[in-house]
Short mmCIF file of C-alpha atoms in Angstrom, two decimals:
data_model
loop_
_atom_site.label_atom_id
_atom_site.label_comp_id
_atom_site.label_asym_id
_atom_site.label_seq_id
_atom_site.Cartn_x
_atom_site.Cartn_y
_atom_site.Cartn_z
CA MET A 24 9.37 79.22 22.88
CA ARG A 25 7.21 78.08 25.82
CA ILE A 26 6.37 80.89 28.24
CA ASP A 27 6.20 80.19 31.95
CA THR A 28 2.52 80.76 32.81
CA HIS A 29 3.23 82.17 36.26
CA LEU A 30 5.78 84.65 34.91
CA TYR A 31 3.47 85.65 32.11
CA HIS A 32 0.53 86.37 34.41
CA SER A 33 2.82 88.23 36.82
CA TRP A 34 4.07 90.36 33.95
CA LEU A 35 0.54 91.00 32.74
CA ALA A 36 -0.61 92.03 36.22
CA SER A 37 2.35 94.42 36.49
CA MET A 38 1.51 95.89 33.12
CA CYS A 39 -2.09 96.51 34.21
CA LEU A 40 -0.85 98.43 37.25
CA TYR A 41 1.63 100.42 35.16
CA LEU A 42 -1.06 101.30 32.64
CA SER A 43 -3.65 102.23 35.23
CA CYS A 44 -1.38 104.72 36.97
CA VAL A 45 -1.57 107.14 34.05
CA SER A 46 -4.81 106.09 32.42
CA ASN A 47 -6.49 109.28 33.63
CA GLY A 48 -3.82 111.64 32.32
CA LEU A 49 -5.45 112.65 29.05
CA ALA A 50 -8.52 114.70 28.19
CA SER A 51 -9.10 112.66 25.04
CA VAL A 52 -11.15 109.47 25.09
CA ASP A 53 -8.78 106.50 24.88
CA ILE A 54 -9.81 102.95 23.97
CA CYS A 55 -6.68 102.32 21.92
CA GLN A 56 -4.58 101.47 24.97
CA GLU A 57 -5.22 98.34 27.01
CA PRO A 58 -8.04 98.68 29.56
CA THR A 59 -7.19 97.88 33.16
CA ALA A 60 -7.88 94.31 34.27
CA ASP A 61 -10.20 95.12 37.19
CA SER A 62 -13.65 96.61 37.44
CA HIS A 63 -13.15 100.16 38.62
CA LEU A 64 -14.48 103.67 39.12
CA SER A 65 -12.13 106.58 38.47
CA ILE A 66 -12.42 110.34 38.79
CA ALA A 67 -9.70 112.73 37.62
CA TYR A 68 -9.04 116.46 37.34
CA GLN A 69 -6.41 118.52 35.51
CA LYS A 70 -5.84 122.26 35.65
CA HIS A 71 -3.77 124.14 33.05
CA GLU A 72 -1.98 127.40 33.62
CA LYS A 73 -2.86 130.37 31.44
CA SER A 74 -1.74 130.09 27.81
CA SER A 75 -1.39 132.98 25.37
CA PHE A 76 -2.51 132.70 21.76
CA GLU A 77 -0.21 133.58 18.89
CA ARG A 78 -0.37 137.07 17.34
CA GLY A 79 -1.58 138.50 20.65
CA LEU A 80 -5.12 137.32 19.95
CA GLY A 81 -5.89 136.48 23.56
CA GLU A 82 -5.36 133.74 26.08
CA THR A 83 -7.00 130.62 27.40
CA ARG A 84 -7.27 128.68 30.66
CA GLN A 85 -8.32 125.05 30.56
CA GLU A 86 -9.67 122.55 33.08
CA ASN A 87 -10.43 118.87 32.49
CA PHE A 88 -12.77 116.65 34.50
CA GLU A 89 -12.86 112.90 33.82
CA PHE A 90 -15.10 110.06 34.93
CA ASP A 91 -14.74 106.36 34.04
CA LEU A 92 -16.68 103.28 35.14
CA GLN A 93 -15.72 99.82 33.92
CA PHE A 94 -17.11 96.36 34.68
CA ASP A 95 -14.92 93.36 33.88
CA LEU A 96 -16.89 90.26 32.86
CA ASN A 97 -14.87 87.03 33.27
CA ASN A 98 -11.71 88.54 31.70
CA LYS A 99 -13.33 88.24 28.26
CA TRP A 100 -15.75 91.14 28.12
CA ALA A 101 -15.62 94.57 29.70
CA ILE A 102 -18.22 97.30 29.44
CA GLY A 103 -18.34 100.75 30.92
CA ALA A 104 -19.24 104.41 30.63
CA GLY A 105 -17.19 107.56 30.61
CA HIS A 106 -17.42 111.33 30.55
CA ARG A 107 -14.85 113.97 29.60
CA TYR A 108 -15.69 117.56 30.51
CA THR A 109 -13.40 120.33 29.30
CA ILE A 110 -13.81 123.97 30.32
CA LEU A 111 -12.11 126.23 27.79
CA ASN A 112 -12.07 129.76 29.19
CA VAL A 113 -11.02 132.17 26.43
CA ASP A 114 -10.22 135.87 26.81
CA GLY A 115 -9.67 138.18 23.83
CA LEU A 116 -11.72 136.11 21.36
CA GLU A 117 -15.51 135.79 21.39
CA LEU A 118 -16.29 132.17 20.62
CA GLN A 119 -19.47 130.87 19.08
CA THR A 120 -19.76 128.40 21.98
CA ASN A 121 -19.62 128.96 25.73
CA GLY A 122 -16.50 126.79 26.06
CA HIS A 123 -18.12 124.03 28.16
CA LEU A 124 -17.35 120.87 26.18
CA HIS A 125 -18.55 117.32 26.91
CA THR A 126 -17.85 113.85 25.57
CA PHE A 127 -19.98 110.92 26.80
CA PHE A 128 -18.99 107.43 25.64
CA ILE A 129 -19.82 103.77 26.26
CA PRO A 130 -16.80 101.48 25.70
CA LEU A 131 -17.16 97.75 25.05
CA HIS A 132 -14.09 95.48 25.01
CA ARG A 133 -13.86 91.88 23.83
CA VAL A 134 -10.66 90.01 24.67
CA SER A 135 -9.54 86.56 23.56
CA GLN A 136 -6.21 85.08 24.54
CA ALA A 137 -4.10 81.97 24.44
CA GLU A 138 -0.69 81.38 25.93
CA GLY A 139 1.50 84.28 24.85
CA LYS A 140 -1.12 85.74 22.48
CA ARG A 141 -3.99 88.14 22.97
CA PHE A 142 -6.49 89.91 20.70
CA ARG A 143 -8.76 92.77 21.69
CA PHE A 144 -11.63 94.42 19.84
CA SER A 145 -12.93 97.63 21.40
CA ILE A 146 -15.72 99.92 20.28
CA ALA A 147 -17.21 103.01 21.91
CA PRO A 148 -20.07 105.11 20.55
CA ALA A 149 -19.64 108.68 21.81
CA LEU A 150 -21.54 111.95 21.91
CA SER A 151 -19.22 114.97 21.83
CA ALA A 152 -20.68 118.47 21.98
CA SER A 153 -20.89 121.73 23.89
CA SER A 154 -23.28 122.10 26.81
CA ASN A 155 -25.66 124.18 24.67
CA VAL A 156 -26.14 121.14 22.45
CA MET A 157 -26.09 118.55 25.22
CA LYS A 158 -28.98 120.11 27.11
CA ASP A 159 -31.31 119.73 24.11
CA PRO A 160 -31.58 116.12 22.79
CA GLY A 161 -33.37 117.46 19.74
CA GLU A 162 -30.05 118.96 18.65
CA TYR A 163 -28.18 115.64 18.67
CA SER A 164 -27.05 114.83 15.14
CA ALA A 165 -24.39 112.95 13.22
CA ASP A 166 -22.08 115.95 13.74
CA ALA A 167 -22.04 115.25 17.48
CA LEU A 168 -21.56 111.49 17.20
CA GLN A 169 -18.23 109.67 17.24
CA LEU A 170 -17.44 105.97 16.80
CA LEU A 171 -14.18 104.97 18.45
CA VAL A 172 -12.65 101.60 17.53
CA ALA A 173 -9.56 99.52 18.21
CA LEU A 174 -8.28 96.17 16.95
CA VAL A 175 -5.15 95.22 18.88
CA TRP A 176 -2.94 92.12 18.85
CA ASN A 177 -0.46 91.33 21.65
CA ARG A 178 2.30 88.77 21.37
CA GLN A 179 4.38 87.85 24.40
CA VAL A 180 7.83 86.67 23.27
CA SER A 181 9.11 86.15 26.80
CA ALA A 182 8.28 87.20 30.34
CA GLN A 183 10.22 90.42 29.70
CA LEU A 184 9.38 91.23 26.06
CA GLY A 185 6.11 91.74 24.25
CA PHE A 186 4.85 93.34 21.05
CA ARG A 187 1.55 95.10 20.47
CA TYR A 188 0.19 96.24 17.13
CA GLY A 189 -3.14 97.11 15.61
CA ILE A 190 -5.41 99.81 14.21
CA CYS A 191 -7.27 102.51 16.13
CA GLY A 192 -9.74 105.22 15.21
CA ASP A 193 -10.53 108.22 17.42
CA GLN A 194 -10.14 111.99 17.90
CA ARG A 195 -6.96 112.02 19.96
CA PHE A 196 -5.22 113.91 17.13
CA GLY A 197 -8.09 116.43 16.91
CA ASN A 198 -10.05 115.43 13.83
CA TYR A 199 -11.14 111.79 13.54
CA ARG A 200 -8.28 109.65 12.30
CA ILE A 201 -7.57 105.96 11.76
CA TYR A 202 -3.96 105.26 12.64
CA PRO A 203 -1.64 102.34 13.41
CA LEU A 204 -0.74 101.21 16.90
CA VAL A 205 2.79 99.85 17.29
CA SER A 206 4.48 99.17 20.60
CA ILE A 207 7.38 97.24 22.10
CA ASP A 208 6.80 96.45 25.76
CA ARG A 209 10.02 95.70 27.58
CA GLN A 210 10.42 94.86 31.26
CA LEU A 211 13.95 96.16 31.74
CA HIS A 212 14.10 95.09 35.38
CA PRO A 213 11.56 93.76 37.89
CA ASP A 214 10.93 97.41 38.84
CA TRP A 215 11.31 99.03 35.39
CA ASN A 216 8.97 98.79 32.42
CA MET A 217 9.15 100.56 29.06
CA GLU A 218 6.44 100.89 26.42
CA LEU A 219 8.07 102.31 23.32
CA GLY A 220 5.68 102.99 20.49
CA PHE A 221 3.03 105.04 18.73
CA PRO A 222 0.87 106.86 19.68
CA ILE A 223 2.06 106.54 23.30
CA THR A 224 5.52 106.06 24.76
CA ARG A 225 5.80 105.42 28.47
CA ILE A 226 8.38 104.34 31.03
CA SER A 227 7.45 103.24 34.55
CA TYR A 228 9.38 102.58 37.74
CA ARG A 229 8.07 100.78 40.81
CA ILE A 230 9.50 102.75 43.73
CA SER A 231 7.98 100.45 46.31
CA LYS A 232 5.29 97.81 46.58
CA ASN A 233 2.54 100.44 46.54
CA LEU A 234 4.15 103.36 44.68
CA VAL A 235 4.79 103.63 40.94
CA SER A 236 6.22 106.59 39.01
CA SER A 237 5.60 106.98 35.26
CA LEU A 238 6.61 109.31 32.47
CA GLN A 239 4.65 109.33 29.21
CA ILE A 240 4.19 111.35 26.05
CA ALA A 241 1.04 111.12 23.93
CA PRO A 242 -1.29 113.14 21.70
CA ASP A 243 -4.18 114.74 23.57
CA GLY A 244 -6.96 116.22 21.46
CA ASN A 245 -10.66 116.06 20.72
CA GLU A 246 -13.43 117.44 18.52
CA TRP A 247 -16.80 118.82 19.61
CA TYR A 248 -20.00 119.93 17.89
CA VAL A 249 -20.77 123.35 19.35
CA ALA A 250 -23.56 125.92 19.20
CA ASP A 251 -24.40 129.34 20.58
CA LYS A 252 -26.91 129.87 23.38
CA ASP A 253 -29.85 130.23 20.97
CA LEU A 254 -28.80 127.13 18.99
CA ARG A 255 -28.82 129.11 15.75
CA LYS A 256 -25.08 129.16 15.04
CA LYS A 257 -23.33 125.78 14.93
CA SER A 258 -19.86 124.56 14.04
CA LYS A 259 -17.01 122.25 15.08
CA LEU A 260 -14.33 123.06 17.65
CA VAL A 261 -11.14 121.05 17.23
CA TYR A 262 -8.31 120.91 19.76
CA LYS A 263 -4.91 119.38 19.01
CA ALA A 264 -2.03 119.01 21.45
CA TYR A 265 0.62 116.71 22.91
CA ALA A 266 1.18 116.04 26.60
CA LEU A 267 4.36 115.05 28.42
CA GLU A 268 3.29 113.88 31.87
CA TRP A 269 5.04 112.66 35.01
CA ALA A 270 2.73 110.77 37.38
CA PHE A 271 2.94 109.08 40.76
CA ASP A 272 0.43 106.34 41.55
CA TRP A 273 0.00 105.31 45.17
CA ARG A 274 -1.99 102.21 46.05
CA ALA A 275 -3.30 103.47 49.36
CA HIS A 276 -5.53 100.45 49.93
CA GLU A 277 -6.28 97.10 48.33
CA HIS A 278 -9.06 98.79 46.35
CA LEU A 279 -7.95 102.43 46.32
CA SER A 280 -5.30 104.17 44.19
CA LEU A 281 -4.45 107.86 44.17
CA THR A 282 -2.53 109.61 41.41
CA ALA A 283 -0.76 112.98 41.30
CA SER A 284 0.74 114.29 38.06
CA VAL A 285 2.49 117.27 36.54
CA GLY A 286 3.03 117.77 32.85
CA ILE A 287 3.55 120.04 29.88
CA GLN A 288 0.90 120.52 27.21
CA PHE A 289 2.60 121.62 24.00
CA ASP A 290 1.96 122.17 20.29
CA ASN A 291 -1.50 123.46 21.23
CA ARG A 292 -3.72 124.25 18.23
CA TYR A 293 -7.33 125.33 18.04
CA GLU A 294 -9.67 125.31 15.06
CA LEU A 295 -12.70 127.35 16.10
CA THR A 296 -15.52 129.56 14.92
CA LEU A 297 -15.97 133.03 16.38
CA PHE A 298 -19.27 134.64 17.25
CA ASP A 299 -19.22 136.65 14.00
CA ASP A 300 -19.14 133.31 12.08
CA SER A 301 -15.52 133.70 10.99
CA ARG A 302 -13.41 130.54 11.17
CA ASP A 303 -9.91 130.76 12.61
CA SER A 304 -6.99 128.48 13.42
CA VAL A 305 -4.75 129.63 16.27
CA SER A 306 -1.85 128.18 18.24
CA GLY A 307 -1.24 128.54 21.96
CA GLU A 308 1.99 128.54 23.91
CA SER A 309 3.09 125.48 25.86
CA VAL A 310 1.68 125.31 29.38
CA THR A 311 2.20 123.42 32.62
CA ARG A 312 -0.68 121.38 34.00
CA ILE A 313 -1.21 119.54 37.26
CA GLY A 314 -3.62 116.70 37.88
CA THR A 315 -4.99 114.30 40.42
CA ALA A 316 -7.00 111.07 40.12
CA PHE A 317 -8.91 108.69 42.36
CA VAL A 318 -9.42 105.02 41.34
CA TRP A 319 -11.56 102.50 43.22
CA ASN A 320 -11.15 98.88 42.11
CA PHE A 321 -13.92 96.41 42.92
#
């Protein structure tokens, strides 16, 4: 089947806008999903309400700060830098770490495409650790390093239907995992788009020329190498969760987009080491979170 080139590129541009409107919704580092088509700078923030641990062990309050910078090079290469900063305030349990958790990463994307077909290889070396480790480069080790990868194939069957499949490796499920990516992308209507798949499912609606609303569900986790203040006690802190998020993306200017979101973080699980060196696995109750994001395209 021959695909109309104009329709295909219009569909692809719409998809990039749909994807960008919620690209800042997760605390995990994500190179599995398609990067946006434009060079951009984005800053995002999410605040979680207080969540109680099981068995009355305590409670936690979480904040996420996100920074992304991407340069698109002739629609074939893209390179960037990113930072995820999570503040995990815990009451009732004395953690080995101070709860200030960072992930720095440098994503590189290589894209090749022909009419109706597209292949992407993405790789991102990352350093993921608590602030006690980050402030001392001598403490950087293999335990703090992550290597995120994605090999993704896209096939456009028509202007309204596409398939995406591949293999990804990252910490979005908590511990490092290599998992399949499978997605059916369906443009139900000029204003409606659905991405049904794994690990992310999303539906988007264009309310107006400059306003898009999206609802998505996805895993949202990470793993950090942590240490106490004196750098004598060290361990891994693993966070596992899922997020259901409703976002509104407003293109306020040709180069500027603003996003507001509200969501539910559920199935929260923590694998952590306490200050007395005991290792524990605890679950937290589902919580509401709100977020905002700023994206400048250039």
